[in-house]
Amino acid sequence: MMEWETVIGLEIHTQLATQSKIFSGAPTAYGAPPNSQACAVDLGLPGVLPVLNKEVVNMAIKFGLAIEAQIAPRSIFARKNYFYPDLPKGYQISQYELPIVEQGKLAIRLEDGSEKIIGVTRAHLEEDAGKSLHEDYHGMTGIDLNRAGTPLLEIVSEPDMRSAEEAVAYMKKIHALVRYLGISDGNMQEGSFRCDANVSVRPRGQIEFGTRSELKNINSFRFVERAINFEVERQIDLLEAGGEVIQETRLYDADRDETRSMRSKEEAMDYRYFPDPDLLPVEITSEHIESIRATLPELPEAKKDRFISDYGLKAEDAVILTASREMADYFEAVVESSGEAKLAANWVIGELAGYLNREDIAIGDSPITAGMLAGVIKRISDNTISGKIAKDVFDAMWNGEGDADTIIEQKGLKQITDTGELEAIVDKVIADNPEQVEQFRAGKEKVLGFFVGQCMKATGGKGNPAQLNQMLRDKLGK
Amino acid sequence: MSLDKSDVEKIAHLAQLGISEVDIPGYADNLSSILEMVEQMNAVDTAAVTPMAHPLDAVQPLREDRVTETDQRERFQAVAPSVDDGLYLVPRVVE
Amino acid sequence: MHDKTLAELARDLNSGTYSSEELTRHYLERIASHDSQLNSYITAATDAALVRARAADEQRAAGEAGPLTGIPLAHKDIFCTDGLKTSCGSKMLDNFIAPYDATVVSRLNEAGMVTLGKTNMDEFAMGSSNETSFYGPVKNPWDTGTVPGGSSGGSAAAVAARLAPAATGTDTGGSIRQPAALCGVTGLKPTYGRVSRYGMIAFASSLDQAGPLTQTAEDAALLLNAMAGFDPRDSTSLDRAVPDYSAGLGADLTGLKIGLIKEHFDPGLDGGVADAVDAALAEYKKLGAEVVEISLPNTHLSVPAYYVVAPAECSSNLSRFDGVRFGYRCENPTDLADLYKRSRGEAFGPEVKRRIMVGTYALSAGYYDAYYIKAQQARRLIRDDFVRAFESVDVIMGPTAPSPAFKLGEKADDPITMYLSDIYTIAANLAGLPAMSVPAGFVNNLPVGLQIIGNYFDEARLLNVAHRYQEVTDWHQRIPSGFE
């Protein structure tokens, strides 16, 4: 049985979060009535001309700096010529020979905790196309050109990934990065962040790449993984049956979980790229690059290192907390108002992440704000409630019952600190469990946990475990 | 370069130009003679010459990222051959 | 009034000799009575023109008139005009009413000028005889059996026949200068980037430039003052101060160094045209100029390089004419490919199709380097020749066209012969230099043009050099018989 190696390169298209389009002053907002945001330039009406949006260039520079890439001092826009109804001019303005960003790199972290560097060949600017709506309009297809001219940064990786898991890790990393940088909303449902995957397989040890297929327009992390896995299996089956992989564009069908050849684009395209004569070379000075560098936010790596050194977090926790800018910001807000970094980390990674995952809610939409979570944490650290009770408080907050103090007050969850009351409970538990008392006195230390548990149960969770622990030791005579 | 019928058909297809069968030989002749004339360039060695895409050595001006265009769909679609519900209509596209 | 220049009309309007409305009505009547002989207009603006003329008269009454207020002119039908049909000489746009003005049009409107109508032109500006127009050929007012030149043939013929006191044109390979020469009017192609291309339907974006066709250089200066300048809607327009082109007119030419292009006196040049150019140079010597022979050794590459660059750009520029959002759409398309192929096949004429195909071929895989890149390299050699020449001369002169107007139909079936009509004008477009054609005599009762090429952004000098010549000659004042 031959052992196969998978080779994957990704082309990620991310819409840049500008107010206006890349070459026109039309708005870029999502979801407007059809063709209400397509101006004469976006429609390719006769005689109109493109003028480049400054912010688009600055965003590309930001991205380039964040992946330690070369920012081209001179880049060129070219025309990619083909006919399609969602492409109004009959060509797409893109960058071909001289892209704005070249040769960057990015570290991804794998399941086993190891790190891998993925090369970014280039990132270039281009305009998005419109949309074809295939519902039946009197047997016709409807064309909405609102999206036409929306700025895109196409990020092309080296074929450095060796599994679907690596591809997903890379895609997630880029996704987090563009959001960190504030250059894209990364909204995958709305198509702001989508990817094409070039997939091939080769016998392990072979140096040459196998023939690749290009999987088009995948718009979720899960689909990338499934599409690649399906495609790898398809190619291996094909090769093992003595067949050959042909270079082609394939479409991932999420409903059927399969990829299939795109027949309409089967014929070889000849895009006739040439420099767009309506646009001049874009020149970027090193002074300008430095001025952009000065505006860069703290990036995930630097943030992770700071979380470790400033807050004393474990590396794996710091990685999780910096995976998205929103989560990192949330965590830091909790720390700031609670003063408890480790507790904050545990709660954000544990309880909060669990609830968010379970209900598929983004951290930005969490019903428990950072301030509310800090409120619970403060009550843990000042011994008002135990960690166990805190979970009940958290659940109540999640269900909209108010902030921590309100819930603690209303439900009477405050810890029992009255020594007399606790003493009575401790005495009763000792009296009720003579067998365990014997065991403890015989040196079985672990039994103490049993006693604490029984006492906590008797207090309805409102005892302070540390305090009970001490009292039990005293009473049990050791 | 002398072009034959199939060359002309290929080019016309790339350019999405409908050309009637009877006109193809004429186009093949015309295009061949134009290309022959153009190939006079080959007499000059340009190996060391940087291609010039633009007459002026100017740099792309950049516009501020501001919305300056308002919705003019009505006006723009007044000149469109086929629209419905604000959409431009084309024959069914099969993906 | 129609024998007057813009400068004279401005004086008369100011002194109240006649109103803009009277003047506009006079031109509209001339168009109605005379243009059937020429076919120089595609659309006359009649009512809209009179409305604007009355507005101009009111402006003048309010003391707010500028130098061009109330003066009529015609626009080549390549410039988008809000609310007025803009056909570009093509069946493709026969039904196209532009929803905006080209920057050139809006600037001249702001200057108070009155649009008389839209002039005929070669389809999408591709042609040198005005015979490729969907609206039929334009005839040369000097001999209606001959062509007016192209592609701005309607503008040149209208100005020559005094059916407009001035007109706009565009010049991609000689489309202002060659018809100006053939019709005996003054035409200026400014430096590439001097005038905005916004709203001017693109033929070849790196070559196209708008300019005026007028009776005199003085009028060309007046129009250029209003037309020129940076436009934030055109990335290739230059953000550079616009001088007052009228201010320098009349300056002494003593010591002016004129370079005469050796290569343009080739066997293809008509003897009568050569004589007219020689005579013009003699006038310049009398004005104190010095004439030296110069060589542009790569000038023979101009036509070959042009017929790669221009078709390549046009093949892409004309892709937007696909029958989807505007323009011609074929009847009952069966599918998408049918929609594209029949709409484009039925609405583009043969010359447009030829150029689209040449350009498509030159850009296609496997041929890009041999044609497109090679042409871009030749283009640099051609420009470098000029840069070198301008180190030793102030302006460059030669014939505008190799012969006077030729017979209608004479070259229509032979693209290559037709292309050679622009053999002397194309180089200035490839280099991006400003260039003019001024009337410089007659051969067999047909006008001859002298071409004057200037250095980058040296339009003011160019206009003065032309103006001084027009002070000592009267070729530009001749009016073809039947149009006096």
mmCIF file with all atom_site columns, N, CA, C and O in Angstrom, chain A residues 166-196:
data_model
loop_
_atom_site.group_PDB
_atom_site.id
_atom_site.type_symbol
_atom_site.label_atom_id
_atom_site.label_alt_id
_atom_site.label_comp_id
_atom_site.label_asym_id
_atom_site.label_entity_id
_atom_site.label_seq_id
_atom_site.pdbx_PDB_ins_code
_atom_site.Cartn_x
_atom_site.Cartn_y
_atom_site.Cartn_z
_atom_site.occupancy
_atom_site.B_iso_or_equiv
_atom_site.pdbx_formal_charge
_atom_site.auth_seq_id
_atom_site.auth_comp_id
_atom_site.auth_asym_id
_atom_site.auth_atom_id
_atom_site.pdbx_PDB_model_num
ATOM 1   N N  . GLU A 1 166 ? -4.027  21.434 8.892  1.00 0.00 ? 166 GLU A N  1
ATOM 2   C CA . GLU A 1 166 ? -3.091  22.550 8.747  1.00 0.00 ? 166 GLU A CA 1
ATOM 3   C C  . GLU A 1 166 ? -3.725  23.687 7.943  1.00 0.00 ? 166 GLU A C  1
ATOM 4   O O  . GLU A 1 166 ? -3.550  24.865 8.260  1.00 0.00 ? 166 GLU A O  1
ATOM 5   N N  . ALA A 1 167 ? -4.445  23.301 6.909  1.00 0.00 ? 167 ALA A N  1
ATOM 6   C CA . ALA A 1 167 ? -5.088  24.321 6.079  1.00 0.00 ? 167 ALA A CA 1
ATOM 7   C C  . ALA A 1 167 ? -6.092  25.128 6.903  1.00 0.00 ? 167 ALA A C  1
ATOM 8   O O  . ALA A 1 167 ? -6.150  26.356 6.807  1.00 0.00 ? 167 ALA A O  1
ATOM 9   N N  . VAL A 1 168 ? -6.846  24.441 7.727  1.00 0.00 ? 168 VAL A N  1
ATOM 10  C CA . VAL A 1 168 ? -7.829  25.137 8.562  1.00 0.00 ? 168 VAL A CA 1
ATOM 11  C C  . VAL A 1 168 ? -7.117  26.030 9.581  1.00 0.00 ? 168 VAL A C  1
ATOM 12  O O  . VAL A 1 168 ? -7.517  27.179 9.803  1.00 0.00 ? 168 VAL A O  1
ATOM 13  N N  . ALA A 1 169 ? -6.041  25.518 10.162 1.00 0.00 ? 169 ALA A N  1
ATOM 14  C CA . ALA A 1 169 ? -5.295  26.325 11.146 1.00 0.00 ? 169 ALA A CA 1
ATOM 15  C C  . ALA A 1 169 ? -4.756  27.597 10.493 1.00 0.00 ? 169 ALA A C  1
ATOM 16  O O  . ALA A 1 169 ? -4.812  28.685 11.069 1.00 0.00 ? 169 ALA A O  1
ATOM 17  N N  . TYR A 1 170 ? -4.268  27.440 9.261  1.00 0.00 ? 170 TYR A N  1
ATOM 18  C CA . TYR A 1 170 ? -3.739  28.612 8.536  1.00 0.00 ? 170 TYR A CA 1
ATOM 19  C C  . TYR A 1 170 ? -4.861  29.600 8.228  1.00 0.00 ? 170 TYR A C  1
ATOM 20  O O  . TYR A 1 170 ? -4.729  30.800 8.435  1.00 0.00 ? 170 TYR A O  1
ATOM 21  N N  . MET A 1 171 ? -5.967  29.064 7.746  1.00 0.00 ? 171 MET A N  1
ATOM 22  C CA . MET A 1 171 ? -7.081  29.936 7.379  1.00 0.00 ? 171 MET A CA 1
ATOM 23  C C  . MET A 1 171 ? -7.598  30.682 8.612  1.00 0.00 ? 171 MET A C  1
ATOM 24  O O  . MET A 1 171 ? -7.899  31.877 8.547  1.00 0.00 ? 171 MET A O  1
ATOM 25  N N  . LYS A 1 172 ? -7.668  29.975 9.734  1.00 0.00 ? 172 LYS A N  1
ATOM 26  C CA . LYS A 1 172 ? -8.117  30.623 10.973 1.00 0.00 ? 172 LYS A CA 1
ATOM 27  C C  . LYS A 1 172 ? -7.145  31.703 11.403 1.00 0.00 ? 172 LYS A C  1
ATOM 28  O O  . LYS A 1 172 ? -7.540  32.757 11.890 1.00 0.00 ? 172 LYS A O  1
ATOM 29  N N  . LYS A 1 173 ? -5.877  31.419 11.195 1.00 0.00 ? 173 LYS A N  1
ATOM 30  C CA . LYS A 1 173 ? -4.849  32.389 11.604 1.00 0.00 ? 173 LYS A CA 1
ATOM 31  C C  . LYS A 1 173 ? -4.956  33.665 10.773 1.00 0.00 ? 173 LYS A C  1
ATOM 32  O O  . LYS A 1 173 ? -4.879  34.770 11.297 1.00 0.00 ? 173 LYS A O  1
ATOM 33  N N  . ILE A 1 174 ? -5.147  33.482 9.462  1.00 0.00 ? 174 ILE A N  1
ATOM 34  C CA . ILE A 1 174 ? -5.302  34.654 8.586  1.00 0.00 ? 174 ILE A CA 1
ATOM 35  C C  . ILE A 1 174 ? -6.580  35.412 8.967  1.00 0.00 ? 174 ILE A C  1
ATOM 36  O O  . ILE A 1 174 ? -6.607  36.641 9.023  1.00 0.00 ? 174 ILE A O  1
ATOM 37  N N  . HIS A 1 175 ? -7.621  34.639 9.238  1.00 0.00 ? 175 HIS A N  1
ATOM 38  C CA . HIS A 1 175 ? -8.904  35.235 9.612  1.00 0.00 ? 175 HIS A CA 1
ATOM 39  C C  . HIS A 1 175 ? -8.750  36.104 10.857 1.00 0.00 ? 175 HIS A C  1
ATOM 40  O O  . HIS A 1 175 ? -9.187  37.258 10.898 1.00 0.00 ? 175 HIS A O  1
ATOM 41  N N  . ALA A 1 176 ? -8.075  35.529 11.875 1.00 0.00 ? 176 ALA A N  1
ATOM 42  C CA . ALA A 1 176 ? -7.859  36.293 13.108 1.00 0.00 ? 176 ALA A CA 1
ATOM 43  C C  . ALA A 1 176 ? -7.015  37.534 12.823 1.00 0.00 ? 176 ALA A C  1
ATOM 44  O O  . ALA A 1 176 ? -7.287  38.616 13.339 1.00 0.00 ? 176 ALA A O  1
ATOM 45  N N  . LEU A 1 177 ? -6.013  37.353 11.956 1.00 0.00 ? 177 LEU A N  1
ATOM 46  C CA . LEU A 1 177 ? -5.085  38.450 11.684 1.00 0.00 ? 177 LEU A CA 1
ATOM 47  C C  . LEU A 1 177 ? -5.789  39.635 11.008 1.00 0.00 ? 177 LEU A C  1
ATOM 48  O O  . LEU A 1 177 ? -5.615  40.784 11.413 1.00 0.00 ? 177 LEU A O  1
ATOM 49  N N  . VAL A 1 178 ? -6.604  39.355 9.981  1.00 0.00 ? 178 VAL A N  1
ATOM 50  C CA . VAL A 1 178 ? -7.251  40.482 9.292  1.00 0.00 ? 178 VAL A CA 1
ATOM 51  C C  . VAL A 1 178 ? -8.229  41.193 10.221 1.00 0.00 ? 178 VAL A C  1
ATOM 52  O O  . VAL A 1 178 ? -8.436  42.409 10.104 1.00 0.00 ? 178 VAL A O  1
ATOM 53  N N  . ARG A 1 179 ? -8.793  40.426 11.159 1.00 0.00 ? 179 ARG A N  1
ATOM 54  C CA . ARG A 1 179 ? -9.690  41.072 12.126 1.00 0.00 ? 179 ARG A CA 1
ATOM 55  C C  . ARG A 1 179 ? -8.898  41.853 13.175 1.00 0.00 ? 179 ARG A C  1
ATOM 56  O O  . ARG A 1 179 ? -9.285  42.958 13.557 1.00 0.00 ? 179 ARG A O  1
ATOM 57  N N  . TYR A 1 180 ? -7.792  41.284 13.614 1.00 0.00 ? 180 TYR A N  1
ATOM 58  C CA . TYR A 1 180 ? -6.884  42.019 14.511 1.00 0.00 ? 180 TYR A CA 1
ATOM 59  C C  . TYR A 1 180 ? -6.516  43.361 13.907 1.00 0.00 ? 180 TYR A C  1
ATOM 60  O O  . TYR A 1 180 ? -6.498  44.386 14.560 1.00 0.00 ? 180 TYR A O  1
ATOM 61  N N  . LEU A 1 181 ? -6.177  43.300 12.603 1.00 0.00 ? 181 LEU A N  1
ATOM 62  C CA . LEU A 1 181 ? -5.692  44.502 11.925 1.00 0.00 ? 181 LEU A CA 1
ATOM 63  C C  . LEU A 1 181 ? -6.823  45.479 11.628 1.00 0.00 ? 181 LEU A C  1
ATOM 64  O O  . LEU A 1 181 ? -6.576  46.623 11.261 1.00 0.00 ? 181 LEU A O  1
ATOM 65  N N  . GLY A 1 182 ? -8.059  44.983 11.757 1.00 0.00 ? 182 GLY A N  1
ATOM 66  C CA . GLY A 1 182 ? -9.197  45.845 11.459 1.00 0.00 ? 182 GLY A CA 1
ATOM 67  C C  . GLY A 1 182 ? -9.344  46.122 9.972  1.00 0.00 ? 182 GLY A C  1
ATOM 68  O O  . GLY A 1 182 ? -9.961  47.111 9.575  1.00 0.00 ? 182 GLY A O  1
ATOM 69  N N  . ILE A 1 183 ? -8.797  45.234 9.124  1.00 0.00 ? 183 ILE A N  1
ATOM 70  C CA . ILE A 1 183 ? -8.888  45.495 7.691  1.00 0.00 ? 183 ILE A CA 1
ATOM 71  C C  . ILE A 1 183 ? -10.023 44.708 7.038  1.00 0.00 ? 183 ILE A C  1
ATOM 72  O O  . ILE A 1 183 ? -10.330 44.921 5.879  1.00 0.00 ? 183 ILE A O  1
ATOM 73  N N  . SER A 1 184 ? -10.657 43.809 7.790  1.00 0.00 ? 184 SER A N  1
ATOM 74  C CA . SER A 1 184 ? -11.785 43.054 7.239  1.00 0.00 ? 184 SER A CA 1
ATOM 75  C C  . SER A 1 184 ? -12.685 42.633 8.384  1.00 0.00 ? 184 SER A C  1
ATOM 76  O O  . SER A 1 184 ? -12.203 42.386 9.488  1.00 0.00 ? 184 SER A O  1
ATOM 77  N N  . ASP A 1 185 ? -13.985 42.552 8.107  1.00 0.00 ? 185 ASP A N  1
ATOM 78  C CA . ASP A 1 185 ? -14.865 42.050 9.160  1.00 0.00 ? 185 ASP A CA 1
ATOM 79  C C  . ASP A 1 185 ? -14.836 40.521 9.195  1.00 0.00 ? 185 ASP A C  1
ATOM 80  O O  . ASP A 1 185 ? -15.340 39.910 10.130 1.00 0.00 ? 185 ASP A O  1
ATOM 81  N N  . GLY A 1 186 ? -14.250 39.918 8.161  1.00 0.00 ? 186 GLY A N  1
ATOM 82  C CA . GLY A 1 186 ? -14.100 38.467 8.147  1.00 0.00 ? 186 GLY A CA 1
ATOM 83  C C  . GLY A 1 186 ? -15.406 37.699 8.150  1.00 0.00 ? 186 GLY A C  1
ATOM 84  O O  . GLY A 1 186 ? -15.424 36.500 8.412  1.00 0.00 ? 186 GLY A O  1
ATOM 85  N N  . ASN A 1 187 ? -16.495 38.372 7.849  1.00 0.00 ? 187 ASN A N  1
ATOM 86  C CA . ASN A 1 187 ? -17.803 37.721 7.929  1.00 0.00 ? 187 ASN A CA 1
ATOM 87  C C  . ASN A 1 187 ? -17.967 36.688 6.818  1.00 0.00 ? 187 ASN A C  1
ATOM 88  O O  . ASN A 1 187 ? -18.091 37.020 5.639  1.00 0.00 ? 187 ASN A O  1
ATOM 89  N N  . MET A 1 188 ? -17.950 35.417 7.212  1.00 0.00 ? 188 MET A N  1
ATOM 90  C CA . MET A 1 188 ? -17.949 34.370 6.200  1.00 0.00 ? 188 MET A CA 1
ATOM 91  C C  . MET A 1 188 ? -19.330 34.116 5.616  1.00 0.00 ? 188 MET A C  1
ATOM 92  O O  . MET A 1 188 ? -19.448 33.757 4.454  1.00 0.00 ? 188 MET A O  1
ATOM 93  N N  . GLN A 1 189 ? -20.375 34.333 6.412  1.00 0.00 ? 189 GLN A N  1
ATOM 94  C CA . GLN A 1 189 ? -21.731 34.160 5.869  1.00 0.00 ? 189 GLN A CA 1
ATOM 95  C C  . GLN A 1 189 ? -21.987 35.155 4.741  1.00 0.00 ? 189 GLN A C  1
ATOM 96  O O  . GLN A 1 189 ? -22.629 34.852 3.758  1.00 0.00 ? 189 GLN A O  1
ATOM 97  N N  . GLU A 1 190 ? -21.457 36.365 4.915  1.00 0.00 ? 190 GLU A N  1
ATOM 98  C CA . GLU A 1 190 ? -21.698 37.398 3.913  1.00 0.00 ? 190 GLU A CA 1
ATOM 99  C C  . GLU A 1 190 ? -20.662 37.357 2.799  1.00 0.00 ? 190 GLU A C  1
ATOM 100 O O  . GLU A 1 190 ? -20.639 38.233 1.937  1.00 0.00 ? 190 GLU A O  1
ATOM 101 N N  . GLY A 1 191 ? -19.762 36.388 2.868  1.00 0.00 ? 191 GLY A N  1
ATOM 102 C CA . GLY A 1 191 ? -18.775 36.235 1.792  1.00 0.00 ? 191 GLY A CA 1
ATOM 103 C C  . GLY A 1 191 ? -17.592 37.177 1.894  1.00 0.00 ? 191 GLY A C  1
ATOM 104 O O  . GLY A 1 191 ? -16.836 37.333 0.942  1.00 0.00 ? 191 GLY A O  1
ATOM 105 N N  . SER A 1 192 ? -17.415 37.803 3.055  1.00 0.00 ? 192 SER A N  1
ATOM 106 C CA . SER A 1 192 ? -16.283 38.717 3.206  1.00 0.00 ? 192 SER A CA 1
ATOM 107 C C  . SER A 1 192 ? -14.961 37.975 3.292  1.00 0.00 ? 192 SER A C  1
ATOM 108 O O  . SER A 1 192 ? -13.903 38.580 3.195  1.00 0.00 ? 192 SER A O  1
ATOM 109 N N  . PHE A 1 193 ? -15.029 36.678 3.564  1.00 0.00 ? 193 PHE A N  1
ATOM 110 C CA . PHE A 1 193 ? -13.803 35.912 3.759  1.00 0.00 ? 193 PHE A CA 1
ATOM 111 C C  . PHE A 1 193 ? -14.055 34.528 3.163  1.00 0.00 ? 193 PHE A C  1
ATOM 112 O O  . PHE A 1 193 ? -14.895 33.782 3.651  1.00 0.00 ? 193 PHE A O  1
ATOM 113 N N  . ARG A 1 194 ? -13.386 34.221 2.062  1.00 0.00 ? 194 ARG A N  1
ATOM 114 C CA . ARG A 1 194 ? -13.652 32.945 1.395  1.00 0.00 ? 194 ARG A CA 1
ATOM 115 C C  . ARG A 1 194 ? -12.350 32.436 0.802  1.00 0.00 ? 194 ARG A C  1
ATOM 116 O O  . ARG A 1 194 ? -11.390 33.189 0.677  1.00 0.00 ? 194 ARG A O  1
ATOM 117 N N  . CYS A 1 195 ? -12.329 31.191 0.441  1.00 0.00 ? 195 CYS A N  1
ATOM 118 C CA . CYS A 1 195 ? -11.046 30.673 -0.011 1.00 0.00 ? 195 CYS A CA 1
ATOM 119 C C  . CYS A 1 195 ? -11.160 29.639 -1.109 1.00 0.00 ? 195 CYS A C  1
ATOM 120 O O  . CYS A 1 195 ? -12.182 28.967 -1.279 1.00 0.00 ? 195 CYS A O  1
ATOM 121 N N  . ASP A 1 196 ? -10.107 29.577 -1.923 1.00 0.00 ? 196 ASP A N  1
ATOM 122 C CA . ASP A 1 196 ? -9.931  28.521 -2.916 1.00 0.00 ? 196 ASP A CA 1
ATOM 123 C C  . ASP A 1 196 ? -8.776  27.668 -2.407 1.00 0.00 ? 196 ASP A C  1
ATOM 124 O O  . ASP A 1 196 ? -7.795  28.201 -1.895 1.00 0.00 ? 196 ASP A O  1
#
